[in-house]
PDB file of C-alpha atoms in Angstrom:
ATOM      1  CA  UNK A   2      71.105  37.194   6.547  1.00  0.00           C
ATOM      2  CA  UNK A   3      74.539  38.368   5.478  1.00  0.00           C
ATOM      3  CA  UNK A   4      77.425  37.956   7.007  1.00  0.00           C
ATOM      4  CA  UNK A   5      81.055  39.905   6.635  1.00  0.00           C
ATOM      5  CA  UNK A   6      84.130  37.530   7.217  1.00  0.00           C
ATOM      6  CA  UNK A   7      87.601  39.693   7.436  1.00  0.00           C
ATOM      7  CA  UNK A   8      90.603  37.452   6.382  1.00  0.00           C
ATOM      8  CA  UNK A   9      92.986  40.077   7.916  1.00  0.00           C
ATOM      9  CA  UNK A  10      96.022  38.512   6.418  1.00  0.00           C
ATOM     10  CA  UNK A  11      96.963  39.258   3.184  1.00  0.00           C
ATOM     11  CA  UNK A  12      96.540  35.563   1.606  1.00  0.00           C
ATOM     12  CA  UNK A  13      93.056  35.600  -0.710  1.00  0.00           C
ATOM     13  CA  UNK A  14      93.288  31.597  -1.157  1.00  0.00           C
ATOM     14  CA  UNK A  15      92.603  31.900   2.745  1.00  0.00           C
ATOM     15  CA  UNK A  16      90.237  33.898   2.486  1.00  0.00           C
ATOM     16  CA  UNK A  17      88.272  31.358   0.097  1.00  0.00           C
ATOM     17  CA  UNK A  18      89.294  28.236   1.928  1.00  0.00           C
ATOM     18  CA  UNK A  19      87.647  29.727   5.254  1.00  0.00           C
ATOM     19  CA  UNK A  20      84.905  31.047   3.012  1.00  0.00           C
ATOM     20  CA  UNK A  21      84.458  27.504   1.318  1.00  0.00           C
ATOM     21  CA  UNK A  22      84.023  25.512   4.841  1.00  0.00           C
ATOM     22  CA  UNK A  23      81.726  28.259   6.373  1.00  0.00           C
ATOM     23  CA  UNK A  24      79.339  28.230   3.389  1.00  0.00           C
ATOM     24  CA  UNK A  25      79.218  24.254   3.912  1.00  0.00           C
ATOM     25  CA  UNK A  26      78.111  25.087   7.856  1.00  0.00           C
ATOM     26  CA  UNK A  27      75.848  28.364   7.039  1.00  0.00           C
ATOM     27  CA  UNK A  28      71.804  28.110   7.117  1.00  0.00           C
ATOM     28  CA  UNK A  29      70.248  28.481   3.959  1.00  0.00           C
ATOM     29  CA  UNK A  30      69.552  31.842   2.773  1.00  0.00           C
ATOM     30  CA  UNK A  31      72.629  33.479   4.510  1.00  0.00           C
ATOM     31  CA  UNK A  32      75.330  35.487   2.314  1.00  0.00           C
ATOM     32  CA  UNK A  33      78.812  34.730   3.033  1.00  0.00           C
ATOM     33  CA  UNK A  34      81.111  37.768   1.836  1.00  0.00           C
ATOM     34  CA  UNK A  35      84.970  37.552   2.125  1.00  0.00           C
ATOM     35  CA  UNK A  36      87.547  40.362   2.790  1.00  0.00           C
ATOM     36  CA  UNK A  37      90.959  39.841   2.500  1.00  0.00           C
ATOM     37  CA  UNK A  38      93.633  42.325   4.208  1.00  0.00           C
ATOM     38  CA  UNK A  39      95.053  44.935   1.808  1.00  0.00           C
ATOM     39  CA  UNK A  40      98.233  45.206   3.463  1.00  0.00           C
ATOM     40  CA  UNK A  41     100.186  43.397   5.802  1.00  0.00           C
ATOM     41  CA  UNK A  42     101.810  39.663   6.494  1.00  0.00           C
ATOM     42  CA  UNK A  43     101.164  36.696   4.469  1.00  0.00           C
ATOM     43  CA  UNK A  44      99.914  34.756   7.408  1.00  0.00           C
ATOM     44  CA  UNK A  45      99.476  36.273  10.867  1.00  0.00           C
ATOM     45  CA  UNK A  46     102.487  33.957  13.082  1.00  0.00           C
ATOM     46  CA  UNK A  47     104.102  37.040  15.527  1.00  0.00           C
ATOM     47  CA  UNK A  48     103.713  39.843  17.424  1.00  0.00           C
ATOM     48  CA  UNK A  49     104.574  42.387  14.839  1.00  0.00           C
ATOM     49  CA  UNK A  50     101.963  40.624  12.310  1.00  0.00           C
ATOM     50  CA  UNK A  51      99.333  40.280  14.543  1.00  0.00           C
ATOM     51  CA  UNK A  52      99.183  44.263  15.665  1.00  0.00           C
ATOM     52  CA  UNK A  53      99.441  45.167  11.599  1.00  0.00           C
ATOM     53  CA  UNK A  54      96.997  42.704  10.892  1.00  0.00           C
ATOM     54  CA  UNK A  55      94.372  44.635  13.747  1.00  0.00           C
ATOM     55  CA  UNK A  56      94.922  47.352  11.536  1.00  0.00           C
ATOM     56  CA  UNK A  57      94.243  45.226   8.165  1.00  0.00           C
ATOM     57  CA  UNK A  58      90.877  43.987   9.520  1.00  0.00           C
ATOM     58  CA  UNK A  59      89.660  47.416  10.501  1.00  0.00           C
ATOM     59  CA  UNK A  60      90.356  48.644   7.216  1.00  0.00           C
ATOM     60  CA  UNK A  61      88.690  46.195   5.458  1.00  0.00           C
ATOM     61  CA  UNK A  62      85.572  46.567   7.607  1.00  0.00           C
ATOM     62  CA  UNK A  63      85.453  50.469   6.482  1.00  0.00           C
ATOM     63  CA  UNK A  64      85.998  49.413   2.943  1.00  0.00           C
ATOM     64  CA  UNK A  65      82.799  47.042   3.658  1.00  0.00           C
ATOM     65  CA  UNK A  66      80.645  48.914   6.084  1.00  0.00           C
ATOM     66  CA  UNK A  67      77.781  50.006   3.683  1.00  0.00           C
ATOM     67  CA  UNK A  68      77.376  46.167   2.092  1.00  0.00           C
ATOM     68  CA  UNK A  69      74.233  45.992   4.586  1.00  0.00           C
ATOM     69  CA  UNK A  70      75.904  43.080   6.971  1.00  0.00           C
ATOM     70  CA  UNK A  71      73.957  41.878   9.766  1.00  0.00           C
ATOM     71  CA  UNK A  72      77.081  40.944  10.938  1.00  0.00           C
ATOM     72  CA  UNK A  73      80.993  40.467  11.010  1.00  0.00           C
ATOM     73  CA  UNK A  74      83.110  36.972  12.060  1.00  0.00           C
ATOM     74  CA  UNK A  75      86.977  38.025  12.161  1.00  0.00           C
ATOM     75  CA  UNK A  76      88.449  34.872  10.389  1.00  0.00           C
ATOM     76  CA  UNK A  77      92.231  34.931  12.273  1.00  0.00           C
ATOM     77  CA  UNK A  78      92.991  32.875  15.141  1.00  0.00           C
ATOM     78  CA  UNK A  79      93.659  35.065  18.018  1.00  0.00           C
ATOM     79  CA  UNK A  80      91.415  37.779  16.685  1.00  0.00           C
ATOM     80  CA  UNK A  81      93.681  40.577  15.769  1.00  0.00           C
ATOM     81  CA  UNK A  82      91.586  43.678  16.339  1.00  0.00           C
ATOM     82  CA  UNK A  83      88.432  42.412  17.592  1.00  0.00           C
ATOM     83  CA  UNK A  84      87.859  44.770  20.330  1.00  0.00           C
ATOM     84  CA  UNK A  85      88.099  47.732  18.350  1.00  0.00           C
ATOM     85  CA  UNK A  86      85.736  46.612  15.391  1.00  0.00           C
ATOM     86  CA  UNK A  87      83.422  46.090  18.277  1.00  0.00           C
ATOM     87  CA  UNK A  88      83.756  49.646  19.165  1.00  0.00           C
ATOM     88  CA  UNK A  89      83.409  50.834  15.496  1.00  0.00           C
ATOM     89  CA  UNK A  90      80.803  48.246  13.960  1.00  0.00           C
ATOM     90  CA  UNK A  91      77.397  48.968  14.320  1.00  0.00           C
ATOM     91  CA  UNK A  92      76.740  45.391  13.618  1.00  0.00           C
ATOM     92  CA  UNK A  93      77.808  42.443  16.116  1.00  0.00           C
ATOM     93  CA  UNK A  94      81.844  41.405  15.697  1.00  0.00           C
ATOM     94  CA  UNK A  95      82.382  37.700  16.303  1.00  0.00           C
ATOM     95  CA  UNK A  96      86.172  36.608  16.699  1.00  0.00           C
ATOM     96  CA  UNK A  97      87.254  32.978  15.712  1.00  0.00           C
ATOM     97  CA  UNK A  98      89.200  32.556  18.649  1.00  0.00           C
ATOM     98  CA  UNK A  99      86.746  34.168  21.215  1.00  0.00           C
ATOM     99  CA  UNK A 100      83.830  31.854  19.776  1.00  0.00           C
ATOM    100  CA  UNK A 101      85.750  28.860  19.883  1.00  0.00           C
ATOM    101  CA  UNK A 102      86.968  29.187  23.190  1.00  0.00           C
ATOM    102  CA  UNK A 103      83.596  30.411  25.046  1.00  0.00           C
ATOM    103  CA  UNK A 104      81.980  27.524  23.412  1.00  0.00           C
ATOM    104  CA  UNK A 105      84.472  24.997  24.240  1.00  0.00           C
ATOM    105  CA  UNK A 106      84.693  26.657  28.169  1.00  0.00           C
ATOM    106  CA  UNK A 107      80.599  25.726  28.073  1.00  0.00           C
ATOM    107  CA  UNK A 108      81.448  21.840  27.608  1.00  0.00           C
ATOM    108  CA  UNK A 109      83.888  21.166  30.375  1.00  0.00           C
ATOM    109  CA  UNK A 110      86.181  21.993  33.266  1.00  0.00           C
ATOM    110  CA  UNK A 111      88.864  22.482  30.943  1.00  0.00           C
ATOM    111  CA  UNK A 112      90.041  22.804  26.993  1.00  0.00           C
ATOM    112  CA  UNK A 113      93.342  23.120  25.357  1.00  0.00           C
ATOM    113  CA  UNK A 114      94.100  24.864  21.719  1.00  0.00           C
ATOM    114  CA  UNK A 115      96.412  23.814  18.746  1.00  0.00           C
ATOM    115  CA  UNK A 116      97.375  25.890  16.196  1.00  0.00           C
ATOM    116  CA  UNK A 117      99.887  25.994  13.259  1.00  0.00           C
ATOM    117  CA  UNK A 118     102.692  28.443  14.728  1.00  0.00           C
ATOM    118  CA  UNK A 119     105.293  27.803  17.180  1.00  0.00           C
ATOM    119  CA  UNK A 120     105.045  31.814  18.764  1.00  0.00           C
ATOM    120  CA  UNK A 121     101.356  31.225  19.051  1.00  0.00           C
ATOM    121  CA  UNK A 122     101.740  29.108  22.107  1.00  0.00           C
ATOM    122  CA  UNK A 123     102.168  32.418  24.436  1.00  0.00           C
ATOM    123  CA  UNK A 124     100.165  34.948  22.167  1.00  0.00           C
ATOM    124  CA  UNK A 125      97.199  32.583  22.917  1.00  0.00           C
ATOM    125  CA  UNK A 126      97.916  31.259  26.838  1.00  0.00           C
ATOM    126  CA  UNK A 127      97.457  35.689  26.737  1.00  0.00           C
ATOM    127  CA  UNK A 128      94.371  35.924  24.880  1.00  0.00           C
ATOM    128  CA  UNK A 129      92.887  33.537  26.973  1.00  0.00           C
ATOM    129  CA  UNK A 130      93.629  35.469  29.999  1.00  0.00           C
ATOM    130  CA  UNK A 131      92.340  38.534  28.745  1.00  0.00           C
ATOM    131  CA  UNK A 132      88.823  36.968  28.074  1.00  0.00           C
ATOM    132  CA  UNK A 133      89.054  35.776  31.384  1.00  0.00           C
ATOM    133  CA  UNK A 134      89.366  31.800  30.806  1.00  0.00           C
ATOM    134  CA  UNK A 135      92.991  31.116  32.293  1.00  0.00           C
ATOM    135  CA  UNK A 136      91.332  28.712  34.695  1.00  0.00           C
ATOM    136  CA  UNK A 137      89.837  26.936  31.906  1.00  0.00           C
ATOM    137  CA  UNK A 138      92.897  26.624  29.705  1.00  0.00           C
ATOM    138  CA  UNK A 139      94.518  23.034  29.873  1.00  0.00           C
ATOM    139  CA  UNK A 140      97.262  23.933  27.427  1.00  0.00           C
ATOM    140  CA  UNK A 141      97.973  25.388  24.368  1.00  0.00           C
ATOM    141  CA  UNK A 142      99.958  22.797  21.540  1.00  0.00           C
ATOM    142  CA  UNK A 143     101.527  24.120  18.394  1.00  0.00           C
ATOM    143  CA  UNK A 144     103.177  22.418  15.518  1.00  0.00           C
ATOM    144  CA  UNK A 145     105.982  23.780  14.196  1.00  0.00           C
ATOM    145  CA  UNK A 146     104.609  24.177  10.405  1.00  0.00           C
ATOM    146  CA  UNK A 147     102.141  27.906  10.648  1.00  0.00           C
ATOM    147  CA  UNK A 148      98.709  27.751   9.368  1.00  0.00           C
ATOM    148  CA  UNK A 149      99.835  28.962   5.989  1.00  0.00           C
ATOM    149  CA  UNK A 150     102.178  26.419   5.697  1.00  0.00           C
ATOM    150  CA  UNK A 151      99.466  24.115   6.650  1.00  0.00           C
ATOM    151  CA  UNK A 152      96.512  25.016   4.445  1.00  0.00           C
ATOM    152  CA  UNK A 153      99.182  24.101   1.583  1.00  0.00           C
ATOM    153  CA  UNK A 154     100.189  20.807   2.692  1.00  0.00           C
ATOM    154  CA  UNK A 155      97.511  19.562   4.662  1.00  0.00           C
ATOM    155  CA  UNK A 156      98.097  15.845   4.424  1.00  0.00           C
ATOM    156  CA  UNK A 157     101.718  16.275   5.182  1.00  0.00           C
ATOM    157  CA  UNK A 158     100.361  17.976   8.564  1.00  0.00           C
ATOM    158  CA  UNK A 159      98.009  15.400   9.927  1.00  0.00           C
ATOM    159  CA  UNK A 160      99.800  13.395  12.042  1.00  0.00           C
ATOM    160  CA  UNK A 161     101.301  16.583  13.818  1.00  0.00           C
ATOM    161  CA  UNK A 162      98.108  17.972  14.465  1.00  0.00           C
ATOM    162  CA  UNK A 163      96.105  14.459  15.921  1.00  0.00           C
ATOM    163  CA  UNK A 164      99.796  14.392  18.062  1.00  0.00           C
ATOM    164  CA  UNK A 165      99.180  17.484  19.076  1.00  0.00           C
ATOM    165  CA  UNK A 166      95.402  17.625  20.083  1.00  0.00           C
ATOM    166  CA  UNK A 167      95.907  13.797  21.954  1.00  0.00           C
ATOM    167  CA  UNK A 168      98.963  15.906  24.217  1.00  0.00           C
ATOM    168  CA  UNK A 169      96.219  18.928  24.797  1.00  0.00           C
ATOM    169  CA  UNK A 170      93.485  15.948  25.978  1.00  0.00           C
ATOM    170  CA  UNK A 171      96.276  13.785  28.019  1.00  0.00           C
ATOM    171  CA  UNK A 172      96.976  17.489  29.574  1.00  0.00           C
ATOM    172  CA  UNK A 173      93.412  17.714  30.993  1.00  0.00           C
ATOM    173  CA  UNK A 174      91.143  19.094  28.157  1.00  0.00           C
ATOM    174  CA  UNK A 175      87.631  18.435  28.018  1.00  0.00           C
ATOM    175  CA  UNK A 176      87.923  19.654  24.833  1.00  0.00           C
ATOM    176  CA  UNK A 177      90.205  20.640  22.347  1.00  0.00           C
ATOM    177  CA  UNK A 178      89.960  23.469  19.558  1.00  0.00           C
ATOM    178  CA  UNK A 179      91.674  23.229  16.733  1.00  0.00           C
ATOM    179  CA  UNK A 180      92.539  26.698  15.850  1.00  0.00           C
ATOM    180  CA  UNK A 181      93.241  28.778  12.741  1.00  0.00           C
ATOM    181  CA  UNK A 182      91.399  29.609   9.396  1.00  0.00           C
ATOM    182  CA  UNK A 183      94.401  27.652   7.773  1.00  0.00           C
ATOM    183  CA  UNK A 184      93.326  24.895   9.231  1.00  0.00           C
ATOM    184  CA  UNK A 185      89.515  25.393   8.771  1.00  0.00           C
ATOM    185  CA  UNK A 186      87.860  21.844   7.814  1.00  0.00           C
ATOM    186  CA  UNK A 187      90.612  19.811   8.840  1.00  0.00           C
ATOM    187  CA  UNK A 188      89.003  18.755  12.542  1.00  0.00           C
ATOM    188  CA  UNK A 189      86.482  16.601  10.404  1.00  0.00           C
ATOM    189  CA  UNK A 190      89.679  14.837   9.297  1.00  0.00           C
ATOM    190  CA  UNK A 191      91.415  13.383  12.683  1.00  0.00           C
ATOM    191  CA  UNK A 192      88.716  14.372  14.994  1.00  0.00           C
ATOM    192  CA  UNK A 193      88.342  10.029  15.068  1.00  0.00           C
ATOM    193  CA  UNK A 194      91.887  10.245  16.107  1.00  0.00           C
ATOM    194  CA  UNK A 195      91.458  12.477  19.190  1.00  0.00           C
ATOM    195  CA  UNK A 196      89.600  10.918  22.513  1.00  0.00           C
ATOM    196  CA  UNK A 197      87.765  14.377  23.246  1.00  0.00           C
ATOM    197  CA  UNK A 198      85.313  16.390  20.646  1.00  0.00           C
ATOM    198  CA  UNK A 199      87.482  18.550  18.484  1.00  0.00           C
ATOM    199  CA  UNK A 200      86.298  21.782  18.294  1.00  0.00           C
ATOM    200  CA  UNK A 201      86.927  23.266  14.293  1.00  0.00           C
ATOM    201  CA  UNK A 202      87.598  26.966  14.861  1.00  0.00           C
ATOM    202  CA  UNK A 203      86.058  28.121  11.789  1.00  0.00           C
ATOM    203  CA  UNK A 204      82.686  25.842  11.923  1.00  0.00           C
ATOM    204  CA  UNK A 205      82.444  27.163  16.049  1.00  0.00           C
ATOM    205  CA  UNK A 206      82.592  30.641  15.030  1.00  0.00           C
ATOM    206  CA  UNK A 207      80.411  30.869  11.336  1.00  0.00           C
ATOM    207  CA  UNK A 208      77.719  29.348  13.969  1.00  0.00           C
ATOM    208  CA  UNK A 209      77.877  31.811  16.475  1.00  0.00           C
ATOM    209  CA  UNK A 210      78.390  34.703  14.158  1.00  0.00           C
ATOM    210  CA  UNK A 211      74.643  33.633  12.708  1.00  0.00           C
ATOM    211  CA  UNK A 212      73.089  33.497  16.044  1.00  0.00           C
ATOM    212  CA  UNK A 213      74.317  36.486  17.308  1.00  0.00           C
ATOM    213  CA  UNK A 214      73.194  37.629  13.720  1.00  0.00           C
ATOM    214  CA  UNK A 215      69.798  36.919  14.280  1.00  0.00           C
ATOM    215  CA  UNK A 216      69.349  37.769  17.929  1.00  0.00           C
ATOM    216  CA  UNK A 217      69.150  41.388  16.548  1.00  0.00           C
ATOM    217  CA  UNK A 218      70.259  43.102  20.278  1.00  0.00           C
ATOM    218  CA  UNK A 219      72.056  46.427  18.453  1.00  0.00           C
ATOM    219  CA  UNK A 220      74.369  48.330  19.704  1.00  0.00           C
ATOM    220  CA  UNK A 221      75.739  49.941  22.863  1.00  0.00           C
ATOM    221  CA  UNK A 222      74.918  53.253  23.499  1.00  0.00           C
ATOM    222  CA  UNK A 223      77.431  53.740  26.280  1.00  0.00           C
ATOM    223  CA  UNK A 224      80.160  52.019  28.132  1.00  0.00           C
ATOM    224  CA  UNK A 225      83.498  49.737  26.436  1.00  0.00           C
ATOM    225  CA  UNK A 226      81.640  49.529  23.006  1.00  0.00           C
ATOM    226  CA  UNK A 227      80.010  52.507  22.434  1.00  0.00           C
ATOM    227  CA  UNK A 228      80.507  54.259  19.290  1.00  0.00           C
ATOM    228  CA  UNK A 229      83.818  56.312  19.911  1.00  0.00           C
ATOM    229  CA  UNK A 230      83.897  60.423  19.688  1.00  0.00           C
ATOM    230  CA  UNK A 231      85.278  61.135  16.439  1.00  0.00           C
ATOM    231  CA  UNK A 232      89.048  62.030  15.885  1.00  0.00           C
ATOM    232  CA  UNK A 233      91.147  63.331  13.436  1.00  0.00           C
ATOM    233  CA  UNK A 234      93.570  61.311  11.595  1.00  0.00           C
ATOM    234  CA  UNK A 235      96.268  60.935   9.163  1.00  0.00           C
ATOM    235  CA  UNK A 236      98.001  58.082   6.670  1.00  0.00           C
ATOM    236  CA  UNK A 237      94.802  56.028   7.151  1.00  0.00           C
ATOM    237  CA  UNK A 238      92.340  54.890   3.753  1.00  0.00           C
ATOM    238  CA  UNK A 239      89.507  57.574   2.932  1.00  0.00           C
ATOM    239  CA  UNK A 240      86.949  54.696   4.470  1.00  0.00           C
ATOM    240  CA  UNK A 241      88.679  54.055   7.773  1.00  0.00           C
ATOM    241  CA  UNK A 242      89.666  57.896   8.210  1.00  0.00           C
ATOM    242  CA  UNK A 243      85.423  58.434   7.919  1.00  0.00           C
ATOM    243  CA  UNK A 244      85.077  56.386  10.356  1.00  0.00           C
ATOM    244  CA  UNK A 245      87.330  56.929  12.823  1.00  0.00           C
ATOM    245  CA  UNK A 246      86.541  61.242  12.320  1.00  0.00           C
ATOM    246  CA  UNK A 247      83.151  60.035  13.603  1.00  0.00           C
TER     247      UNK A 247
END
């Protein structure tokens, strides 16, 4: 099996820090190949960022579409153009924060998020409610440091963090996720400090990007996901342009 994960930020140490904890969770025998946006923020922590970086990780998936994946895990928190990689993969698209949160919905009444990222806090409250979970959320906790600024200090972050995900489970979480490939591998680290399991975002999603991997169901023919008519276009990379003319 190989798998595709899309770092649609602009950061490549990122890119091998998630790559680094999702090759410790992956089955033997399955490929792990990074992309790293080409353009774009540093680290994805706004509005403005998170619509460029959409852009960024459909990009990189044209740049990457003939490597033969079996399929593609969007490594952002908040999956930044995961709907329309859906629509133009012909492989399965697994977002970080769409994994996390389905699987953490299946383990009780009620989970909470933190993430690196003060702005986060309503970006994600509207994620949630577009996959439909709202009733599910608990709360969402950020620290004030982003996940950037975490994945270079992460000792200096740990207390915030445990602080944070002990508020989500005293707000009613079953569960909590913690959230962000800048803070992939770091659940392993307080999740003795946290009275509820601790969800790590990256480990959730490399897990369900496998199965869905191997379930081999293919692609819509018609409805949300179906492979788009083909439309001209201009400013965008030779790749993407191909695949967006159909």
């Amino acid at each position: 099996m190989k798998l595709l994960l899309i770092n649609p930020n602009t950061t490549a140490p990122m890119t091998d820090k998630v790559l680094s904890v999702a090759r410790q969770v992956v089955s033997p025998g399955t490929t792990l190949v990074g992309a790293t946006g080409r353009f774009g923020a540093a680290y994805v922590a706004t509005r403005s960022s998170y619509v460029i970086a959409a852009h960024a990780a459909l990009d990189a998936w044209a740049e990457h579409a003939d490597g033969g994946f079996d399929a593609v895990l969007l490594a952002c928190f908040g999956d930044p153009g995961l709907d329309g990689l859906r629509e133009l993969c012909d492989v399965p698209v697994v977002g970080m924060a769409d994994a996390s949160i389905q699987l953490a919905a299946s383990l009780g009444k009620k989970f909470g998020i933190v993430t690196g990222g003060e702005r986060w806090g309503p970006m994600l409250h509207e994620f949630v409610a577009s996959r439909g979970l709202s009733d599910k959320l608990a709360s969402v906790q950020t620290v004030a440091p982003t996940g950037g600024d975490i994945a270079r200090d992460p000792d200096g972050s740990m207390a915030l963090l445990a602080h944070a995900c002990k508020a989500a489970a005293a707000d009613g979480a079953d569960t909590v996720i913690l959230g962000g490939a800048g803070l992939a591998g770091l659940a392993a680290v307080i999740r003795d400090q946290v009275p509820v399991p601790l969800i790590d975002s990256t480990e959730a999603a490399v897990r369900i990007t496998e199965a869905v991997a191997a379930s081999k169901l293919g692609k819509a023919g018609i409805g949300t996901f179906a492979t788009p008519p083909g439309v001209p276009s201009i400013g965008l990379s030779p790749a993407l342009a191909k695949k967006i003319s159909g």
